[in-house]
Coordinates of N, CA and C in Angstrom, one line a residue:
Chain A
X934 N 48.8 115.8 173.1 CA 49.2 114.7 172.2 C 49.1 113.4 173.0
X935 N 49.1 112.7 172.4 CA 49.0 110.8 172.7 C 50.3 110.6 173.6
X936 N 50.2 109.6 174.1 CA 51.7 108.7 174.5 C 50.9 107.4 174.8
X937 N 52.0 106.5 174.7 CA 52.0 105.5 175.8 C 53.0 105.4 176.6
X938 N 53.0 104.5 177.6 CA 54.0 104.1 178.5 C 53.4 102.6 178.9
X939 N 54.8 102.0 178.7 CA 54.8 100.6 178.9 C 56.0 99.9 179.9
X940 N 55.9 99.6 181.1 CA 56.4 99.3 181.8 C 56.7 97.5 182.3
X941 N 57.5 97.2 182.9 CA 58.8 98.0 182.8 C 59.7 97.4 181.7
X942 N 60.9 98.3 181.6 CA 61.9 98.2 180.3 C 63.0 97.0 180.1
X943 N 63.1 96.1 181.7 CA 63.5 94.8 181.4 C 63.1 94.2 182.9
X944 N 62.9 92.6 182.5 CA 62.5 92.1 183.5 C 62.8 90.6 183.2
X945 N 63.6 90.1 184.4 CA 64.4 88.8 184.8 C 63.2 88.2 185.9
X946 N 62.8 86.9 185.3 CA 62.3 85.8 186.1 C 62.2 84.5 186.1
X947 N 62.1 83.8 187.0 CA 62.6 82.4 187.5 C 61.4 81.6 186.4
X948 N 61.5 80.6 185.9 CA 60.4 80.2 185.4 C 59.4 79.5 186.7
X949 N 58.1 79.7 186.3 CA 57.2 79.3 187.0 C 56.5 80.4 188.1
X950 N 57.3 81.4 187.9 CA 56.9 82.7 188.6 C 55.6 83.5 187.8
X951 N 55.2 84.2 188.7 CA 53.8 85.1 187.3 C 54.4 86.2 186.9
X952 N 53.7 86.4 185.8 CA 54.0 87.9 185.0 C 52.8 88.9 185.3
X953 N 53.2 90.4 185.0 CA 52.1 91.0 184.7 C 52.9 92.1 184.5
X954 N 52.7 93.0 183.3 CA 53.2 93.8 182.4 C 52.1 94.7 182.1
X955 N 52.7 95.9 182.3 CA 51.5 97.1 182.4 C 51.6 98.3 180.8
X956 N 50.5 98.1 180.3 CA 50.3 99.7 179.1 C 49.6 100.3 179.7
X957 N 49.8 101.8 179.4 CA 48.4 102.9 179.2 C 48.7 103.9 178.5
X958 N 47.7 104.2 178.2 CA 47.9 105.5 176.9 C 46.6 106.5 177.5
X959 N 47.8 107.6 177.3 CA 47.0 109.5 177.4 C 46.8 110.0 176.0
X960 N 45.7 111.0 176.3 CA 45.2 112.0 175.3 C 44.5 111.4 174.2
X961 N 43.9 110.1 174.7 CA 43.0 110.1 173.4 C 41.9 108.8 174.2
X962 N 40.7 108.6 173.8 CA 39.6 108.1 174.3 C 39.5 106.8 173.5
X963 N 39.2 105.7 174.1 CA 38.6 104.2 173.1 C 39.3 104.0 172.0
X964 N 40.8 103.8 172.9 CA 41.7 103.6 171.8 C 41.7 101.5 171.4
X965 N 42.0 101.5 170.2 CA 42.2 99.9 170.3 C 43.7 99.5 170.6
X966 N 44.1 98.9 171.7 CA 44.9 97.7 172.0 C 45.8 96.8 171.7
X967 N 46.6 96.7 171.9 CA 48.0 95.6 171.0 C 48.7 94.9 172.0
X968 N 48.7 93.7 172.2 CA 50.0 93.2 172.7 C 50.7 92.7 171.5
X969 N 52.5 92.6 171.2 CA 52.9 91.7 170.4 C 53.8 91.5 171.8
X970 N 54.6 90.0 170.8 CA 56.2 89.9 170.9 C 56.8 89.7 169.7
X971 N 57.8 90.0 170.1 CA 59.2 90.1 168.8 C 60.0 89.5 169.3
X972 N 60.5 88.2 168.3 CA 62.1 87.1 168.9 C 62.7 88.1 167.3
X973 N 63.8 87.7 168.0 CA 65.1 88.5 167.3 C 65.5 87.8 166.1
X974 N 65.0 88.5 165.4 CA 65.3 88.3 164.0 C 64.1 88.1 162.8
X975 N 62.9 88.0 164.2 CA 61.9 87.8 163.2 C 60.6 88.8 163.4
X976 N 59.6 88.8 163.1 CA 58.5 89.8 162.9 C 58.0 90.0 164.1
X977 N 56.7 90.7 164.0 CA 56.1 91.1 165.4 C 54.6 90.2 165.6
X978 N 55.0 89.2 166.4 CA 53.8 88.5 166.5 C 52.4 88.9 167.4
X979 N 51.5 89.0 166.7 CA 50.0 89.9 167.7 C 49.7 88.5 168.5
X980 N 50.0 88.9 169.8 CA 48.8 88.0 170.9 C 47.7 88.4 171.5
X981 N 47.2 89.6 172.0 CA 46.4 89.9 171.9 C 46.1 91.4 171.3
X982 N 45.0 91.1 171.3 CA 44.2 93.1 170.8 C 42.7 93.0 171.4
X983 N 42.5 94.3 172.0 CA 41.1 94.8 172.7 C 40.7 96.1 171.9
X984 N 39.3 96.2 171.3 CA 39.0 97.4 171.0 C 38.0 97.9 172.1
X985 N 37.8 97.5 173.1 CA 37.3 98.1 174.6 C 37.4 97.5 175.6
X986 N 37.1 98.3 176.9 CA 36.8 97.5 178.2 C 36.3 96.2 178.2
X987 N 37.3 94.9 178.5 CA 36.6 94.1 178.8 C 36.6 92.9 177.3
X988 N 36.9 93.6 176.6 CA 36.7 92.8 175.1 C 38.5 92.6 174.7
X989 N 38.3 91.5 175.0 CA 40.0 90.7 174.5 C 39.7 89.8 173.2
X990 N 40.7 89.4 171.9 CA 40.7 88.9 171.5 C 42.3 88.1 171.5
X991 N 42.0 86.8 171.6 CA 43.5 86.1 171.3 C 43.7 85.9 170.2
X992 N 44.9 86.1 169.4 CA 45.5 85.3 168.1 C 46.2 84.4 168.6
X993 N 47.1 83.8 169.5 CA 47.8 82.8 169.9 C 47.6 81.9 171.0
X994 N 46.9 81.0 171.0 CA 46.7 80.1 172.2 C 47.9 79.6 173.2
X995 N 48.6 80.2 174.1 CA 49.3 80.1 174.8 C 49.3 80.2 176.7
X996 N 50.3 80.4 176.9 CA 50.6 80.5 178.4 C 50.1 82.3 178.9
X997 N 49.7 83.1 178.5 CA 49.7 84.4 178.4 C 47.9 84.8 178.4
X998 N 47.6 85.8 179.1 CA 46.6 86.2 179.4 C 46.6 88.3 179.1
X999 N 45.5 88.3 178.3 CA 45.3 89.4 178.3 C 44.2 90.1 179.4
X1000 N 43.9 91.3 180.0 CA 42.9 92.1 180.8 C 43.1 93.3 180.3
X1001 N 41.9 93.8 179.9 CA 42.0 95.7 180.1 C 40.5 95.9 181.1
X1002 N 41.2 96.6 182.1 CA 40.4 97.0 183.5 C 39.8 98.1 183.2
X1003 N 40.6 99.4 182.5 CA 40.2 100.7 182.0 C 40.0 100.5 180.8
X1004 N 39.5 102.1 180.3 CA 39.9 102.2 178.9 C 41.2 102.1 178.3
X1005 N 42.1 102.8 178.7 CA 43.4 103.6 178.5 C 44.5 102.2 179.6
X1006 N 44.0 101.3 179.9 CA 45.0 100.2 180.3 C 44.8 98.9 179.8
X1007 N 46.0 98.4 179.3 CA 46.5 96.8 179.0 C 47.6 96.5 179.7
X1008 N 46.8 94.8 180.0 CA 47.8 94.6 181.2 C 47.9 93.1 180.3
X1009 N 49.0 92.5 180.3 CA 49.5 91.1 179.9 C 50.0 90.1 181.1
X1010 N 49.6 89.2 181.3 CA 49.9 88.1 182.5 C 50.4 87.4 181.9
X1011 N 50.6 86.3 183.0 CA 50.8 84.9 183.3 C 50.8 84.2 184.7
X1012 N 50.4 83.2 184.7 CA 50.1 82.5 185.9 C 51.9 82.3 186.4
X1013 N 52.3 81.1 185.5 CA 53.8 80.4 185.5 C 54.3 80.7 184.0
X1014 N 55.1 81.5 184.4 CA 56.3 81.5 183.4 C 57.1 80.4 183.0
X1015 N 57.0 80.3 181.3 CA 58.1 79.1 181.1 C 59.1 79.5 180.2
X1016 N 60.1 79.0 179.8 CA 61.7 79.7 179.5 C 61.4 80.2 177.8
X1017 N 60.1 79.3 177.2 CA 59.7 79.8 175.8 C 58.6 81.2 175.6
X1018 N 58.9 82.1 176.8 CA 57.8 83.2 177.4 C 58.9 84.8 177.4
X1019 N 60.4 83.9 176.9 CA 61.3 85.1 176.8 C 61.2 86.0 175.5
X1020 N 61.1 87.0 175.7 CA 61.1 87.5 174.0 C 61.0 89.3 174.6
X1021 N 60.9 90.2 173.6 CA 60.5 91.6 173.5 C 59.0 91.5 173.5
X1022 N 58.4 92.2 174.5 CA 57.1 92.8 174.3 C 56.5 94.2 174.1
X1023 N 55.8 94.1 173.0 CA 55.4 95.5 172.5 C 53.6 95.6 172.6
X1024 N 53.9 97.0 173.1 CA 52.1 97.4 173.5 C 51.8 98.8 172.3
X1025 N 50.7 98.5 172.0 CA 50.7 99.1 170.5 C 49.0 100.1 171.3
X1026 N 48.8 101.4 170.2 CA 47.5 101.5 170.2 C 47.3 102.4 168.9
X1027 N 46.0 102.2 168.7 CA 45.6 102.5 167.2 C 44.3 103.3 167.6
X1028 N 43.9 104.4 167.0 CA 42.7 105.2 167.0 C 41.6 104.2 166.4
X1029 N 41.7 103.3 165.5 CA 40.3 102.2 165.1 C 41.1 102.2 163.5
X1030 N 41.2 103.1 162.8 CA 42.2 102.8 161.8 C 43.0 103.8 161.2
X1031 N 44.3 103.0 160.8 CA 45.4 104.0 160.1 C 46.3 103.5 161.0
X1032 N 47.4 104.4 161.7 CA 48.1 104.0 161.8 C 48.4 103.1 163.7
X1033 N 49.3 102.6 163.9 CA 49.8 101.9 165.0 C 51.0 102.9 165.9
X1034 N 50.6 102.5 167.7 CA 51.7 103.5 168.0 C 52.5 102.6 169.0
X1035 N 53.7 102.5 169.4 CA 54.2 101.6 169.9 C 54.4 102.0 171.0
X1036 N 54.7 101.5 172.3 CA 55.5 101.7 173.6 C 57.0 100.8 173.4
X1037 N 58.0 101.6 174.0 CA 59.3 101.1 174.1 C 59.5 99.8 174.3
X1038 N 58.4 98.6 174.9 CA 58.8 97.5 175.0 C 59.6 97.1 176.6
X1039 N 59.1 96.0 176.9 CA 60.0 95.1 177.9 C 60.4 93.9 177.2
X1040 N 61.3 94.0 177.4 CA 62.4 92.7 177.5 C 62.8 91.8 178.8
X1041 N 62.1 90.7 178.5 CA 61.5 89.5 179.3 C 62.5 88.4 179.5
X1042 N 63.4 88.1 180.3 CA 64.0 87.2 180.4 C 63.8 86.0 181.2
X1043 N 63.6 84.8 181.1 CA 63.1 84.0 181.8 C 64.2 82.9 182.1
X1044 N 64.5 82.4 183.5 CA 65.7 82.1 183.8 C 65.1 80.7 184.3
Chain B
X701 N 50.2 81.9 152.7 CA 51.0 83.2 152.4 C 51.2 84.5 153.3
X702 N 52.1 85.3 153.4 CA 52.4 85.8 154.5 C 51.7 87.4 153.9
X703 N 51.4 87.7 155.0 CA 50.6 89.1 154.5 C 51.2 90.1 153.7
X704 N 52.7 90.1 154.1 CA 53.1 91.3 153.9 C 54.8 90.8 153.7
X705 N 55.1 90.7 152.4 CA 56.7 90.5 152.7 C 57.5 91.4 152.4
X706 N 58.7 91.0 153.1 CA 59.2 92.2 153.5 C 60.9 91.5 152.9
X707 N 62.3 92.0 152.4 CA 63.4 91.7 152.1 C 64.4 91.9 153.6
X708 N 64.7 90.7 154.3 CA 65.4 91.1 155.7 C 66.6 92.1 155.5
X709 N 67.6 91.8 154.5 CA 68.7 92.4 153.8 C 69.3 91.3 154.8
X710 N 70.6 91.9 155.1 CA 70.9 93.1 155.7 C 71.3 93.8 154.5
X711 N 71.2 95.4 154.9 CA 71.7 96.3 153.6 C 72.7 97.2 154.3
X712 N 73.3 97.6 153.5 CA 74.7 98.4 154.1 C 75.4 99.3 153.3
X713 N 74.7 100.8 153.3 CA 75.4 101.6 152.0 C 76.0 102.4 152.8
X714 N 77.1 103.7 152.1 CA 78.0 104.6 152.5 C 76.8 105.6 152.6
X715 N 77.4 106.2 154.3 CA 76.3 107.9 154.3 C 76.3 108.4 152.7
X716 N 75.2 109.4 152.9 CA 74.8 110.1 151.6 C 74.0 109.6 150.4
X717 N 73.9 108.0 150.8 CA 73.5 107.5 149.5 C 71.9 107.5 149.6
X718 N 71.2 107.0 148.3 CA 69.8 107.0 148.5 C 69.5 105.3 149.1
X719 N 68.4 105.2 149.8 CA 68.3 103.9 150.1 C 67.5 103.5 149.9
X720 N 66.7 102.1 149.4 CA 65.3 102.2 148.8 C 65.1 100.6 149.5
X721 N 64.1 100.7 150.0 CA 63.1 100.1 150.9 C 62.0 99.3 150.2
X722 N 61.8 97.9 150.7 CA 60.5 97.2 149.3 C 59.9 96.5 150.4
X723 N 58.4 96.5 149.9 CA 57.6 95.5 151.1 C 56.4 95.0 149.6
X724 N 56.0 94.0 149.5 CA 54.8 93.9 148.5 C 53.4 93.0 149.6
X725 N 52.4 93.0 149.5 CA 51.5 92.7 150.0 C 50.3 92.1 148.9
X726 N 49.4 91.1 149.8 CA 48.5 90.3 149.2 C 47.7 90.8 149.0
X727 N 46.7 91.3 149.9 CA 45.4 91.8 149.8 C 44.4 93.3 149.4
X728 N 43.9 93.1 148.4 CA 43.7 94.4 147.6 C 41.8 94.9 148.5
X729 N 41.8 94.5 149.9 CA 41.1 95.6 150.3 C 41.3 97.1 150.5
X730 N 40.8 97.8 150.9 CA 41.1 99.3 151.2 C 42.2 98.5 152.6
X731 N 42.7 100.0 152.6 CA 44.0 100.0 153.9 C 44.9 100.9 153.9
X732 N 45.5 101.0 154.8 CA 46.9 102.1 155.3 C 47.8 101.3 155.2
X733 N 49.1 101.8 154.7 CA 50.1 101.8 154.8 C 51.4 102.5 155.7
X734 N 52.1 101.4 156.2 CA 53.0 102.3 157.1 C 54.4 102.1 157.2
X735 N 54.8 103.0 157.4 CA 56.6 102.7 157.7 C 57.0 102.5 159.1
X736 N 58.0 101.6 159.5 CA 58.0 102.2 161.1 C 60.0 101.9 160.8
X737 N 60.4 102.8 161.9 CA 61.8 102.6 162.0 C 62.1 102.0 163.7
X738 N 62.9 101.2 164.1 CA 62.8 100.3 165.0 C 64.8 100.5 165.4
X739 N 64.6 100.8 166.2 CA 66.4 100.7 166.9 C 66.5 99.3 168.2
X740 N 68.0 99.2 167.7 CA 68.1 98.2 168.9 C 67.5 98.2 170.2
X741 N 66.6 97.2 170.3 CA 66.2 97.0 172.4 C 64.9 98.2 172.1
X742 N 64.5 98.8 171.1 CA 63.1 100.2 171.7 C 62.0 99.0 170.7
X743 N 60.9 100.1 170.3 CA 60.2 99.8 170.4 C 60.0 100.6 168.6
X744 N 59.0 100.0 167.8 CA 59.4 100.6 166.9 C 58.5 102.5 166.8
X745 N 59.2 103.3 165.7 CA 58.6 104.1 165.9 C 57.9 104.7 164.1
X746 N 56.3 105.4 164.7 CA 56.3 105.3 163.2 C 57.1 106.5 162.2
X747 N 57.6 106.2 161.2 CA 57.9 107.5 160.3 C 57.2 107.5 159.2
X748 N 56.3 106.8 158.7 CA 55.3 107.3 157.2 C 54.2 107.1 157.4
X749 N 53.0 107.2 156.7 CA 51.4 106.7 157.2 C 51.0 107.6 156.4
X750 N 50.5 106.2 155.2 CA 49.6 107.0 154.0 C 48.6 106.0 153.6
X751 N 47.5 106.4 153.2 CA 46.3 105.2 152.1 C 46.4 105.6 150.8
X752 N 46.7 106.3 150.4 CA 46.7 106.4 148.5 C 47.8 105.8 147.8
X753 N 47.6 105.8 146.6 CA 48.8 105.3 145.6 C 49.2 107.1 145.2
X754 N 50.5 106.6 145.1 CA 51.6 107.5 144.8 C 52.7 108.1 145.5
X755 N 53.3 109.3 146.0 CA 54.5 109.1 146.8 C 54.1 110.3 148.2
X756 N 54.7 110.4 149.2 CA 54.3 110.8 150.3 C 55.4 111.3 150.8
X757 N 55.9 112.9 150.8 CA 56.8 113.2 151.1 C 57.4 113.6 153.1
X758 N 58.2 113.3 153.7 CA 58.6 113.9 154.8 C 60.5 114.1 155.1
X759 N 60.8 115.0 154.7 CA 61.8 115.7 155.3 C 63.2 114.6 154.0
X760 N 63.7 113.4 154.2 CA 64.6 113.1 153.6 C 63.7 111.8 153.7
X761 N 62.9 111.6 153.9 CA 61.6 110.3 153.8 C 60.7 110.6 152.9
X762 N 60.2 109.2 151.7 CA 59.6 109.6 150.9 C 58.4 108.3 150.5
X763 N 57.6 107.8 150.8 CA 57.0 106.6 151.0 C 56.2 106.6 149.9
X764 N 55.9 105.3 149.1 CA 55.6 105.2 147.8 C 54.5 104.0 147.8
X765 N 53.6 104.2 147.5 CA 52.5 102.9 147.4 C 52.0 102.8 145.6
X766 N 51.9 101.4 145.3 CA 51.9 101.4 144.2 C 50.8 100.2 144.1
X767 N 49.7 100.2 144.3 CA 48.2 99.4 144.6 C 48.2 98.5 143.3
X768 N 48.5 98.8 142.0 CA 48.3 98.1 141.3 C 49.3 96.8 141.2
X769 N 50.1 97.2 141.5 CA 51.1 95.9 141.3 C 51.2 95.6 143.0
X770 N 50.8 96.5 144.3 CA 50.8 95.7 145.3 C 52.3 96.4 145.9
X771 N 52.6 97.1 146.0 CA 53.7 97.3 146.2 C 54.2 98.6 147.2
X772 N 54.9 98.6 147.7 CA 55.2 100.0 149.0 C 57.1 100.0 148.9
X773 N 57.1 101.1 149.1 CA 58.5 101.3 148.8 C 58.9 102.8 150.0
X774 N 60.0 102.7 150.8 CA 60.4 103.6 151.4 C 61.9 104.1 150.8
X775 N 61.6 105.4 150.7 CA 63.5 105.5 150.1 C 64.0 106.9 151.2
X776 N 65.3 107.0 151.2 CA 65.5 107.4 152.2 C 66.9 108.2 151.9
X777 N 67.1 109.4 151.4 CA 67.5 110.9 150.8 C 68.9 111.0 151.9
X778 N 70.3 111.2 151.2 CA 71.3 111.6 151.9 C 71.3 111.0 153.1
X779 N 71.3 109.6 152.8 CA 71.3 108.4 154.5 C 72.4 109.0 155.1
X780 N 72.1 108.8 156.7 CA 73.2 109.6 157.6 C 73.1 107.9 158.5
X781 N 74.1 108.1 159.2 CA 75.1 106.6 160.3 C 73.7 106.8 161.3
X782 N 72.7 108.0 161.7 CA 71.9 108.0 162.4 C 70.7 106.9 162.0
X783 N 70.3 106.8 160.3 CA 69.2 106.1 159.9 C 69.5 104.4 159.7
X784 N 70.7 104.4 160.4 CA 71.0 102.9 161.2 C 70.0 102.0 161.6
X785 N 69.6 101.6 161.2 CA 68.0 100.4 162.4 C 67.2 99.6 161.6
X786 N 66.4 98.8 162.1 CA 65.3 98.3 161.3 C 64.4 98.9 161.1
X787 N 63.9 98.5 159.5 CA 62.6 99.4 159.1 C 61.7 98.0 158.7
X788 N 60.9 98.2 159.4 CA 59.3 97.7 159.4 C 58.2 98.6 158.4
X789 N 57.7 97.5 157.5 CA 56.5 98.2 156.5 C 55.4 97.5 157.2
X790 N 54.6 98.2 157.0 CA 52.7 97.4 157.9 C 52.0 97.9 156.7
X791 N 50.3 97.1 156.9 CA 49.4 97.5 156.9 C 48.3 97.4 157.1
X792 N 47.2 97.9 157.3 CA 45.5 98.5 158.5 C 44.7 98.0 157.6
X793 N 43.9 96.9 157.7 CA 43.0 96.9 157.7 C 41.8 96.8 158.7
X794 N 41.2 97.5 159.0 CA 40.0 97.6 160.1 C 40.7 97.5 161.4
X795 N 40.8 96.3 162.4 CA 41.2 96.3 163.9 C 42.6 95.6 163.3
X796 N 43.2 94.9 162.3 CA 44.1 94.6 161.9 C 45.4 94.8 161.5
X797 N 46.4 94.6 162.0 CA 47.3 95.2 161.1 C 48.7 94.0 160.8
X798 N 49.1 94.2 160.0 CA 50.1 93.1 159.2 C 51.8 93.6 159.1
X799 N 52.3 93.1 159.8 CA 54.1 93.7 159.8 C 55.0 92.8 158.5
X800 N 56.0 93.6 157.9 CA 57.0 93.3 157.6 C 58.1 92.2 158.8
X801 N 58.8 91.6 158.1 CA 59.8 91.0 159.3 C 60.9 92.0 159.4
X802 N 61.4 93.0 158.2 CA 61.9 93.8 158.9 C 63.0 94.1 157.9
X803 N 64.1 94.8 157.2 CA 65.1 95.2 156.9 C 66.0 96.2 157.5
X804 N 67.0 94.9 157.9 CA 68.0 95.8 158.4 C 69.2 96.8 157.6
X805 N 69.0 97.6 157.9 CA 69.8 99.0 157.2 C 71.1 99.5 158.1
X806 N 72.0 99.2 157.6 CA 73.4 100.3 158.1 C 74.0 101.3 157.7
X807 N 74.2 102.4 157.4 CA 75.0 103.5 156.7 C 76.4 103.3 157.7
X808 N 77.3 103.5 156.6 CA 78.4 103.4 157.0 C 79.3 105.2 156.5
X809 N 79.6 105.6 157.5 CA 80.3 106.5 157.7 C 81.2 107.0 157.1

């Protein structure tokens, strides 16, 4: 069966520090990709999505950087963290279509 | 226009009751339809996933698409204090997918 794992589950930093936030998903081959975030109260915003190695798409022009090095890994950066960089982050993966699968999320606090 | 709307509630019925779930959407390409249920601080998880019009049964979960008027409906059979959480409706088209903002649900004991 599938999983992901999305690490780690909460994470405190100074602004101006870097980020980097790790997915990967088992049991299944050229899967497509998801970063969101979610602020509390409101929807799940897509920043990026990869449907292979190497192929990033951004939907939000921001402070935030996407890479996938493997197949089966998404990694989410930042150079400098800024205090509008706090939120839930969710790593998603999809077979190409139907449904979405989530990782538990980090919770990003930026101090 | 937002892809997919969704009623935030909050909603809050007594265990046992039936609970009925609404999301309506814009776009009449082909697509999936999804439910997800979401708890405090995780990550959401899915519980429905269907593409046809009509209803979709699982366990005390019953997910309902209704294409012509645009419409998706989750109802939710002898609600227990457990089916507490936010429920998120989505839907797929191609690499895309479109979330609800979310309805929050409480059963009260």
């Amino acid at each position: 069966s599938q999983t992901i794992h999305q690490w780690p589950a909460t994470l405190v930093q100074p602004v101006g520090s870097p980020l980097s936030l790790e997915c990967t998903v088992e049991g299944t081959s050229n899967p497509n990709l998801y970063w969101y975030r979610q602020a509390a109260g409101r929807g799940l915003q897509l920043l990026f999505y990869s449907v292979g190695i190497g192929q990033i798409s951004s939907e939000v022009p921001q402070n935030l950087s996407a890479s996938r090095p493997q197949d089966r890994q998404f990694i989410l950066s930042s150079k400098k963290l800024l205090l509008s960089d706090s939120g839930f982050y969710l790593c998603a993966w999809s077979p190409g279509q139907g449904e979405a699968f989530f990782g538990q999320g980090t919770r990003l606090t930026v101090v | 226009q937002k892809e997919v709307e969704q009623d935030p509630g909050p909603l809050s019925v007594p265990e046992g009751a039936i609970v009925s779930l609404n999301c309506t959407y814009s776009n009449s390409a082909f697509q999936y339809f999804m439910w997800y249920r979401q708890y405090s601080r995780k990550g959401p998880e899915l519980l429905m996933y269907t593409y046809s019009s009509g209803n979709k049964e699982d366990g005390r979960f019953t997910a309902q698409v209704d294409k012509s008027s645009k419409y998706i409906s989750l109802f939710i059979r002898d609600s227990q204090p457990s089916d507490s959480a936010t429920y998120l409706c989505a839907r797929n088209t191609g690499n895309q997918f479109y979330f609800g903002t979310g309805t929050s649900l409480t059963v009260i004991p």
